[in-house]
Tab-separated table of C-alpha atoms and ligand atoms in Angstrom:
chain	number	residue	atom	x	y	z
X	21	MET	CA	12.908	-41.519	-14.005
X	22	THR	CA	12.052	-42.785	-17.881
X	23	ASP	CA	9.402	-43.866	-19.536
X	24	LYS	CA	7.593	-47.376	-18.885
X	25	TYR	CA	6.544	-47.556	-22.610
X	26	THR	CA	9.057	-46.461	-24.752
X	27	GLY	CA	12.499	-46.263	-22.230
X	28	SER	CA	12.725	-42.616	-23.436
X	29	SER	CA	14.996	-40.594	-21.441
X	30	SER	CA	12.826	-37.694	-21.278
X	31	ILE	CA	8.767	-38.703	-19.872
X	32	PRO	CA	7.176	-38.015	-23.377
X	33	LEU	CA	4.140	-35.040	-23.433
X	34	TYR	CA	1.076	-36.890	-23.772
X	35	GLN	CA	-1.320	-33.601	-25.162
X	36	SER	CA	-3.833	-35.508	-25.139
X	37	SER	CA	-7.565	-34.960	-23.706
X	38	THR	CA	-8.616	-38.730	-23.932
X	39	PHE	CA	-7.623	-41.824	-24.896
X	40	SER	CA	-9.112	-44.995	-26.736
X	41	GLN	CA	-10.482	-47.823	-24.831
X	42	ALA	CA	-9.422	-51.132	-25.581
X	43	ASN	CA	-13.206	-52.089	-25.809
X	44	ILE	CA	-16.253	-51.140	-24.943
X	45	GLU	CA	-15.822	-52.872	-21.529
X	46	GLU	CA	-11.976	-51.872	-20.534
X	47	SER	CA	-9.968	-49.088	-21.077
X	48	TYR	CA	-6.061	-48.802	-21.154
X	49	ASP	CA	-4.304	-47.219	-18.226
X	50	HIS	CA	-5.503	-43.712	-18.889
X	51	ILE	CA	-9.209	-42.594	-19.879
X	52	TYR	CA	-9.156	-38.589	-19.740
X	53	SER	CA	-6.851	-36.237	-18.948
X	54	ARG	CA	-8.987	-34.294	-16.596
X	55	PHE	CA	-8.515	-37.551	-14.479
X	56	SER	CA	-5.177	-38.976	-15.682
X	57	ASN	CA	-2.509	-37.902	-17.991
X	58	PRO	CA	0.522	-40.093	-17.937
X	59	THR	CA	2.639	-37.050	-18.251
X	60	ARG	CA	1.361	-35.536	-14.836
X	61	ASP	CA	1.259	-39.109	-13.284
X	62	ALA	CA	5.450	-39.365	-14.082
X	63	LEU	CA	5.371	-35.987	-12.132
X	64	SER	CA	3.456	-36.946	-9.206
X	65	GLU	CA	5.838	-39.549	-9.013
X	66	ALA	CA	8.846	-37.622	-9.107
X	67	ILE	CA	6.867	-34.786	-6.642
X	68	CYS	CA	6.723	-38.317	-4.456
X	69	ALA	CA	10.074	-39.189	-4.621
X	70	ILE	CA	11.183	-35.598	-3.352
X	71	GLU	CA	8.839	-35.450	-0.668
X	72	ASN	CA	9.499	-38.866	0.834
X	73	ALA	CA	5.417	-39.366	0.781
X	74	LYS	CA	2.925	-41.717	-0.960
X	75	PHE	CA	1.078	-40.052	-2.663
X	76	ALA	CA	0.708	-36.349	-4.722
X	77	GLU	CA	-1.683	-34.381	-6.471
X	78	ILE	CA	-0.380	-32.054	-9.259
X	79	PHE	CA	-2.476	-28.923	-9.800
X	80	SER	CA	-2.603	-26.121	-12.521
X	81	SER	CA	-1.078	-23.372	-9.596
X	82	GLY	CA	-0.007	-23.602	-5.648
X	83	MET	CA	-3.353	-21.354	-5.135
X	84	ALA	CA	-5.175	-24.249	-7.157
X	85	ALA	CA	-3.622	-26.769	-4.883
X	86	ILE	CA	-4.352	-24.781	-1.623
X	87	SER	CA	-7.883	-24.552	-2.455
X	88	ALA	CA	-8.136	-28.052	-3.237
X	89	VAL	CA	-6.950	-28.665	0.322
X	90	LEU	CA	-9.203	-26.123	1.895
X	91	LEU	CA	-12.064	-26.484	0.228
X	92	ASN	CA	-12.083	-30.191	1.692
X	93	PHE	CA	-13.217	-28.870	5.252
X	94	SER	CA	-17.126	-28.266	5.545
X	95	GLN	CA	-19.462	-25.858	6.860
X	96	GLY	CA	-19.072	-25.551	10.269
X	97	ASP	CA	-15.305	-26.627	10.428
X	98	HIS	CA	-12.885	-24.159	12.014
X	99	ILE	CA	-9.030	-23.294	10.921
X	100	VAL	CA	-6.175	-22.059	12.386
X	101	ALA	CA	-3.401	-20.512	10.349
X	102	CYS	CA	-0.548	-18.145	10.859
X	103	LYS	CA	-1.003	-14.367	10.289
X	104	ASN	CA	1.871	-13.957	8.241
X	105	ILE	CA	0.712	-15.858	5.589
X	106	TYR	CA	0.622	-15.693	1.465
X	107	GLY	CA	-1.306	-12.611	-0.126
X	108	GLY	CA	-3.639	-15.263	-2.358
X	109	SER	CA	-3.918	-17.749	0.562
X	110	PHE	CA	-4.981	-14.876	2.940
X	111	GLN	CA	-7.658	-13.841	0.595
X	112	LEU	CA	-8.804	-16.986	0.047
X	113	MET	CA	-9.534	-17.569	3.732
X	114	THR	CA	-11.097	-14.489	4.637
X	115	GLU	CA	-12.931	-13.613	1.351
X	116	PHE	CA	-13.904	-17.155	0.192
X	117	LEU	CA	-14.102	-19.603	3.161
X	118	PRO	CA	-16.498	-17.689	5.252
X	119	ARG	CA	-19.506	-17.933	2.488
X	120	TYR	CA	-18.861	-21.265	2.892
X	121	GLY	CA	-19.359	-21.054	6.831
X	122	ILE	CA	-15.856	-22.472	7.448
X	123	SER	CA	-14.042	-20.098	9.845
X	124	VAL	CA	-10.184	-19.125	9.907
X	125	THR	CA	-8.333	-17.390	13.386
X	126	PHE	CA	-4.891	-16.353	12.075
X	127	VAL	CA	-1.925	-16.517	15.147
X	128	ASP	CA	1.031	-15.190	15.790
X	129	ALA	CA	2.578	-18.276	14.404
X	130	THR	CA	6.167	-17.772	15.911
X	131	ASN	CA	4.598	-18.910	19.128
X	132	PRO	CA	3.149	-22.714	18.710
X	133	MET	CA	1.220	-22.126	22.378
X	134	ASN	CA	-1.158	-19.559	20.088
X	135	TYR	CA	-2.090	-22.327	18.013
X	136	GLN	CA	-3.248	-24.372	21.213
X	137	GLN	CA	-5.138	-21.543	22.802
X	138	ALA	CA	-6.942	-21.137	19.620
X	139	ILE	CA	-8.231	-24.577	19.360
X	140	MET	CA	-11.988	-24.825	19.621
X	141	GLU	CA	-14.044	-27.934	19.532
X	142	ASN	CA	-14.897	-27.425	15.547
X	143	THR	CA	-11.084	-26.722	14.935
X	144	LYS	CA	-10.266	-28.847	12.169
X	145	ALA	CA	-7.083	-28.105	10.635
X	146	PHE	CA	-3.941	-26.227	11.373
X	147	TYR	CA	-2.388	-24.238	8.711
X	148	ILE	CA	1.176	-23.209	8.438
X	149	GLU	CA	3.907	-21.546	6.618
X	150	THR	CA	7.651	-21.327	7.096
X	151	PRO	CA	9.620	-19.362	6.684
X	152	SER	CA	6.840	-17.046	6.322
X	153	ASN	CA	6.149	-14.376	3.528
X	154	PRO	CA	7.673	-12.237	3.106
X	155	THR	CA	9.017	-11.535	6.776
X	156	LEU	CA	10.424	-15.186	6.871
X	157	GLN	CA	9.154	-15.799	10.749
X	158	VAL	CA	9.383	-19.168	11.450
X	159	THR	CA	7.205	-21.648	12.961
X	160	ASP	CA	8.321	-24.446	15.289
X	161	LEU	CA	7.193	-27.301	13.248
X	162	LYS	CA	7.328	-30.133	15.620
X	163	SER	CA	5.755	-28.417	18.590
X	164	VAL	CA	2.966	-27.492	16.219
X	165	ILE	CA	2.741	-30.882	14.835
X	166	GLY	CA	2.751	-31.949	18.545
X	167	ILE	CA	-0.057	-29.870	19.611
X	168	ALA	CA	-2.324	-31.071	16.085
X	169	GLN	CA	-1.641	-34.891	16.786
X	170	GLN	CA	-2.762	-34.530	20.794
X	171	HIS	CA	-6.168	-33.141	19.739
X	172	ASN	CA	-6.614	-35.105	16.017
X	173	ILE	CA	-5.814	-31.994	14.337
X	174	ILE	CA	-4.881	-31.961	10.365
X	175	THR	CA	-1.538	-30.326	9.576
X	176	ILE	CA	-1.135	-28.436	6.580
X	177	CYS	CA	2.020	-26.887	5.249
X	178	ASP	CA	2.570	-24.417	2.939
X	179	ASN	CA	6.616	-25.609	1.996
X	180	THR	CA	7.446	-23.186	-1.306
X	181	PHE	CA	9.831	-21.096	0.573
X	182	MET	CA	12.067	-24.194	2.036
X	183	THR	CA	11.070	-26.693	-0.637
X	184	PRO	CA	10.852	-30.839	0.004
X	185	LEU	CA	14.884	-30.448	-0.255
X	186	LEU	CA	15.347	-28.094	2.501
X	187	SER	CA	12.729	-28.805	5.313
X	188	ASP	CA	11.479	-32.334	4.845
X	189	VAL	CA	8.107	-31.504	6.117
X	190	ILE	CA	5.989	-34.853	5.810
X	191	SER	CA	9.303	-36.641	7.566
X	192	LEU	CA	8.301	-34.204	10.636
X	193	GLY	CA	4.376	-35.706	10.801
X	194	ILE	CA	2.803	-32.919	8.295
X	195	ASP	CA	-0.262	-34.320	6.930
X	196	PHE	CA	-0.233	-31.980	3.770
X	197	SER	CA	2.982	-30.578	2.430
X	198	ILE	CA	1.618	-27.862	-0.404
X	199	ASN	CA	4.370	-26.000	-2.658
X	200	SER	CA	3.918	-23.724	-5.251
X	201	ALA	CA	6.228	-25.425	-8.079
X	202	THR	CA	5.744	-22.162	-10.137
X	203	LYS	CA	9.188	-21.259	-8.090
X	204	PHE	CA	11.696	-23.233	-6.713
X	205	ILE	CA	10.617	-26.803	-7.944
X	206	ASN	CA	10.160	-25.622	-11.567
X	207	GLY	CA	12.729	-22.986	-11.050
X	208	HIS	CA	12.560	-21.310	-14.593
X	209	SER	CA	9.980	-18.677	-14.265
X	210	ASP	CA	7.852	-20.635	-17.196
X	211	VAL	CA	5.051	-22.252	-15.364
X	212	ILE	CA	2.828	-21.882	-12.862
X	213	LEU	CA	2.029	-25.422	-11.053
X	214	GLY	CA	1.016	-26.279	-7.627
X	215	THR	CA	1.546	-29.609	-6.116
X	216	VAL	CA	0.224	-31.572	-2.571
X	217	ALA	CA	1.706	-34.546	-1.071
X	218	THR	CA	0.465	-36.937	1.557
X	219	ASN	CA	1.126	-39.923	3.462
X	220	ASN	CA	-2.477	-40.827	4.125
X	221	PRO	CA	-4.347	-42.747	1.464
X	222	GLU	CA	-7.709	-41.717	2.801
X	223	TYR	CA	-6.617	-37.915	2.652
X	224	ALA	CA	-4.960	-39.131	-0.605
X	225	ARG	CA	-8.448	-40.432	-2.233
X	226	TRP	CA	-10.279	-37.017	-1.125
X	227	LEU	CA	-7.508	-35.058	-2.757
X	228	HIS	CA	-7.686	-36.443	-5.764
X	229	LYS	CA	-11.322	-36.656	-5.676
X	230	SER	CA	-11.657	-32.590	-5.896
X	231	ALA	CA	-8.874	-32.295	-7.970
X	232	VAL	CA	-10.890	-34.096	-10.429
X	233	ALA	CA	-14.399	-32.247	-9.478
X	234	ILE	CA	-12.752	-28.719	-9.098
X	235	GLY	CA	-10.821	-29.827	-12.688
X	236	SER	CA	-7.964	-27.838	-11.365
X	237	ILE	CA	-5.362	-30.457	-13.036
X	238	ALA	CA	-2.385	-29.326	-14.397
X	239	ALA	CA	-1.856	-29.796	-18.164
X	240	PRO	CA	0.514	-32.142	-19.894
X	241	PHE	CA	2.820	-29.401	-21.342
X	242	ASP	CA	3.479	-27.854	-17.744
X	243	SER	CA	3.856	-30.571	-15.998
X	244	TRP	CA	6.586	-32.026	-18.436
X	245	LEU	CA	8.222	-28.389	-18.340
X	246	THR	CA	8.171	-28.688	-14.565
X	247	MET	CA	9.922	-32.332	-14.678
X	248	ARG	CA	12.413	-30.919	-16.751
X	249	GLY	CA	13.050	-28.101	-14.337
X	250	LEU	CA	13.279	-30.413	-11.494
X	251	LYS	CA	16.019	-32.672	-12.848
X	252	SER	CA	18.545	-29.289	-12.011
X	253	MET	CA	16.867	-28.862	-8.877
X	254	ALA	CA	19.060	-29.957	-6.072
X	255	MET	CA	21.901	-27.922	-7.606
X	256	ARG	CA	19.608	-24.745	-8.020
X	257	VAL	CA	18.690	-24.878	-4.481
X	258	GLU	CA	21.997	-25.795	-3.415
X	259	ARG	CA	23.885	-22.825	-5.507
X	260	ALA	CA	20.740	-20.396	-4.608
X	261	SER	CA	20.612	-21.127	-0.607
X	262	GLU	CA	24.515	-20.204	-0.659
X	263	ASN	CA	23.682	-17.051	-2.631
X	264	ALA	CA	21.241	-16.241	-0.016
X	265	GLN	CA	23.718	-16.528	3.052
X	266	LYS	CA	25.922	-14.639	1.441
X	267	LEU	CA	23.819	-11.502	0.727
X	268	ALA	CA	21.714	-12.048	3.878
X	269	GLU	CA	25.314	-11.436	5.680
X	270	TYR	CA	26.394	-8.774	3.079
X	271	LEU	CA	23.255	-6.526	3.786
X	272	ASN	CA	23.504	-7.204	8.057
X	273	GLU	CA	26.495	-5.034	8.236
X	274	HIS	CA	25.259	-2.753	5.519
X	275	PRO	CA	24.698	0.673	6.843
X	276	LYS	CA	21.598	1.614	4.464
X	277	VAL	CA	19.580	-1.220	5.636
X	278	GLN	CA	17.599	-1.044	8.445
X	279	HIS	CA	16.769	-4.622	9.052
X	280	VAL	CA	17.412	-8.058	7.861
X	281	PHE	CA	15.314	-11.087	7.369
X	282	TYR	CA	16.861	-14.456	7.118
X	283	PRO	CA	16.091	-17.392	9.087
X	284	GLY	CA	19.576	-18.242	8.515
X	285	LEU	CA	21.231	-15.152	9.945
X	286	ALA	CA	22.614	-15.882	13.590
X	287	SER	CA	20.616	-13.334	14.701
X	288	HIS	CA	17.517	-14.031	13.485
X	289	PRO	CA	15.175	-14.428	16.774
X	290	ASN	CA	14.387	-18.306	15.666
X	291	HIS	CA	17.230	-19.656	14.152
X	292	ILE	CA	18.174	-22.257	16.100
X	293	ILE	CA	14.599	-23.779	15.840
X	294	HIS	CA	14.903	-23.249	12.040
X	295	MET	CA	18.221	-24.923	11.640
X	296	GLN	CA	16.685	-28.101	13.325
X	297	GLN	CA	13.615	-28.407	10.778
X	298	SER	CA	16.005	-27.470	7.760
X	299	LYS	CA	19.219	-27.740	5.882
X	300	ASN	CA	19.661	-23.792	6.064
X	301	GLY	CA	18.344	-20.778	5.507
X	302	GLY	CA	16.955	-21.147	2.318
X	303	MET	CA	16.844	-18.905	-0.985
X	304	VAL	CA	15.128	-16.121	-0.252
X	305	VAL	CA	16.172	-12.852	2.252
X	306	SER	CA	13.871	-10.006	3.106
X	307	PHE	CA	15.069	-6.143	4.253
X	308	ASP	CA	13.891	-3.079	4.988
X	309	LEU	CA	15.290	0.219	3.230
X	310	GLY	CA	13.350	2.282	5.663
X	311	SER	CA	11.023	4.233	3.088
X	312	TYR	CA	9.008	4.082	-0.345
X	313	GLU	CA	11.599	6.831	-1.532
X	314	ASN	CA	14.989	4.188	-0.610
X	315	VAL	CA	13.262	1.826	-2.473
X	316	LYS	CA	12.656	3.475	-5.613
X	317	ARG	CA	16.037	4.632	-5.803
X	318	PHE	CA	17.548	0.976	-5.245
X	319	LEU	CA	15.209	-0.781	-7.547
X	320	ASP	CA	16.011	2.147	-10.247
X	321	ALA	CA	19.335	0.807	-9.875
X	322	VAL	CA	19.498	-2.309	-9.650
X	323	ARG	CA	20.741	-4.473	-12.707
X	324	ILE	CA	21.108	-7.540	-12.469
X	325	PRO	CA	17.525	-9.163	-10.738
X	326	LEU	CA	14.535	-9.071	-12.447
X	327	VAL	CA	12.717	-6.709	-10.374
X	328	ALA	CA	8.699	-8.643	-10.462
X	329	VAL	CA	5.927	-10.812	-8.480
X	330	SER	CA	7.450	-13.902	-7.589
X	331	LEU	CA	10.412	-15.675	-7.177
X	332	GLY	CA	12.230	-19.230	-7.233
X	333	GLY	CA	13.766	-18.566	-10.751
X	334	ILE	CA	17.254	-19.495	-11.843
X	335	GLU	CA	17.349	-15.794	-12.194
X	336	SER	CA	17.802	-13.422	-9.080
X	337	ILE	CA	14.169	-11.934	-8.597
X	338	ILE	CA	13.233	-8.920	-6.324
X	339	SER	CA	9.871	-7.994	-5.624
X	340	TYR	CA	7.922	-5.020	-3.322
X	341	PRO	CA	5.470	-6.922	-1.496
X	342	LYS	CA	3.796	-3.689	-0.502
X	343	MET	CA	2.650	-3.109	-4.156
X	344	MET	CA	3.194	-6.515	-5.638
X	345	SER	CA	2.111	-9.859	-3.480
X	346	HIS	CA	0.512	-8.201	-0.649
X	347	ALA	CA	-1.396	-5.286	-2.745
X	348	CYS	CA	-4.368	-7.430	-2.115
X	349	ILE	CA	-4.355	-6.889	1.659
X	350	PRO	CA	-5.723	-3.293	3.150
X	351	GLU	CA	-3.114	-1.264	4.396
X	352	GLU	CA	-4.353	-2.585	8.154
X	353	GLY	CA	-3.825	-6.006	7.677
X	354	ARG	CA	-0.410	-5.720	5.884
X	355	LEU	CA	1.318	-3.178	8.336
X	356	LEU	CA	0.143	-6.139	11.019
X	357	GLN	CA	2.046	-8.569	8.733
X	358	GLY	CA	4.722	-6.531	8.824
X	359	VAL	CA	4.730	-5.522	5.199
X	360	THR	CA	6.140	-1.644	5.275
X	361	ASP	CA	6.853	0.807	2.879
X	362	GLY	CA	10.697	-0.031	3.144
X	363	LEU	CA	10.194	-4.059	2.211
X	364	LEU	CA	11.789	-5.721	-0.405
X	365	ARG	CA	12.270	-9.566	-0.791
X	366	PHE	CA	14.827	-11.011	-2.425
X	367	SER	CA	14.741	-14.375	-4.176
X	368	LEU	CA	18.160	-15.580	-4.668
X	369	GLY	CA	19.094	-16.870	-8.210
X	370	CYS	CA	22.167	-18.719	-9.205
X	371	GLU	CA	24.359	-16.287	-10.941
X	372	ASP	CA	27.909	-15.181	-9.411
X	373	ILE	CA	27.550	-14.595	-5.785
X	374	ASP	CA	30.468	-11.440	-6.688
X	375	ASP	CA	28.484	-10.022	-9.539
X	376	LEU	CA	25.361	-10.015	-7.298
X	377	LEU	CA	26.511	-8.302	-4.169
X	378	ALA	CA	28.683	-5.780	-6.805
X	379	ASP	CA	25.264	-4.431	-8.265
X	380	VAL	CA	23.500	-4.424	-5.127
X	381	GLY	CA	26.337	-2.321	-3.181
X	382	SER	CA	26.268	0.139	-5.736
X	383	ALA	CA	22.200	0.418	-6.107
X	384	LEU	CA	22.287	0.643	-2.137
X	385	SER	CA	25.069	3.632	-2.752
X	386	GLN	CA	22.328	5.206	-4.476
X	387	ILE	CA	20.175	5.649	-1.289
X	388	GLN	CA	20.852	8.952	1.109
S	4	PLP	C1	3.848	-18.423	-5.266
S	4	PLP	C2	3.058	-18.696	-3.677
S	4	PLP	C3	1.567	-19.329	-3.564
S	4	PLP	C4	0.572	-19.442	-4.787
S	4	PLP	O1	1.279	-20.032	-5.809
S	4	PLP	P1	0.892	-20.014	-7.609
S	4	PLP	O2	1.232	-20.654	-8.243
S	4	PLP	O3	1.465	-19.169	-8.160
S	4	PLP	O4	-0.853	-20.140	-7.675
S	4	PLP	C5	1.394	-20.168	-2.405
S	4	PLP	N1	2.419	-20.205	-1.557
S	4	PLP	C6	3.621	-19.405	-1.522
S	4	PLP	C7	4.102	-19.118	-0.499
S	4	PLP	C8	4.030	-18.626	-2.418
S	4	PLP	O5	4.921	-17.994	-2.754
């Protein structure tokens, strides 16, 4: 993709809030950067290309993208969502949506029939995350989309973990594909940004309207950086998912590891369904070390990965969901989601896998 005005190999950064008009009656292509900005529009075009979608809206964060989709429902509407869900989305659905009269039922999404059974007269949407964060439970997309279509229900999928490159959810029939581009799409841990793609022109119109009205649009510079990250995305995703498969196999054999969660392992309960809807097991592996003490020893000893919140960087990132991504969920709800005291989430980067395995092996040897 090149700049249509100058031919520049890198789309220029149009760091401008407003655009002069040709005359009082006519504007050029852009008027004001909350409505549209050429750098952000170029990213939108690139996201359409990787999503196989006709329309894409670019937001200031993944949560802004999720909020914009959910705030288009109305008082009295009902949403069915997976219970193993990103912490921020859970907070939005339990603490904010009810205040606007939008109710949410959480279901165990590993059985598609649970979506069917939760349908009420006013159910407007199914919200899906597969594989889920952080326990990597898999939802059977084809079955859930089929149930939704029978009942005229909108489907929303937070596809951050697989990315459109590994799981083409729009082609599978999802109405709204959401990505926190903060993660694998940008891939360099230097931007917060979110995207929503859809093939439905009516949905695209209300999505754009809400982006403009709420004002949660991405800045030109963040859009520019994300486009730069996107150029290497296919190579990063390929390398990181190969690394993840190898790490999962290694951990699965390791005596100090109680359980490994990774849909690329044949032992994963929904391995077959996952591989039907995705190219591979993805870039994220979770595993249980049994206790907080073991987690602490391991994290103090590990040297290569960053110990931090977030995922999807070119560097490996290990998070402790209990005290990081899921800290805002009360203990009871957290344990219900399988986020135990010993659970770690490992987002694979593009490092040499032998270096990573040696580092992880020596950190595990610190556990009694
Ligand atoms: C990080 C993340 C989000 C939120 O994205 P931000 O860009 O941090 O707002 C939403 N869903 C999933 C699955 C995530 O990993």
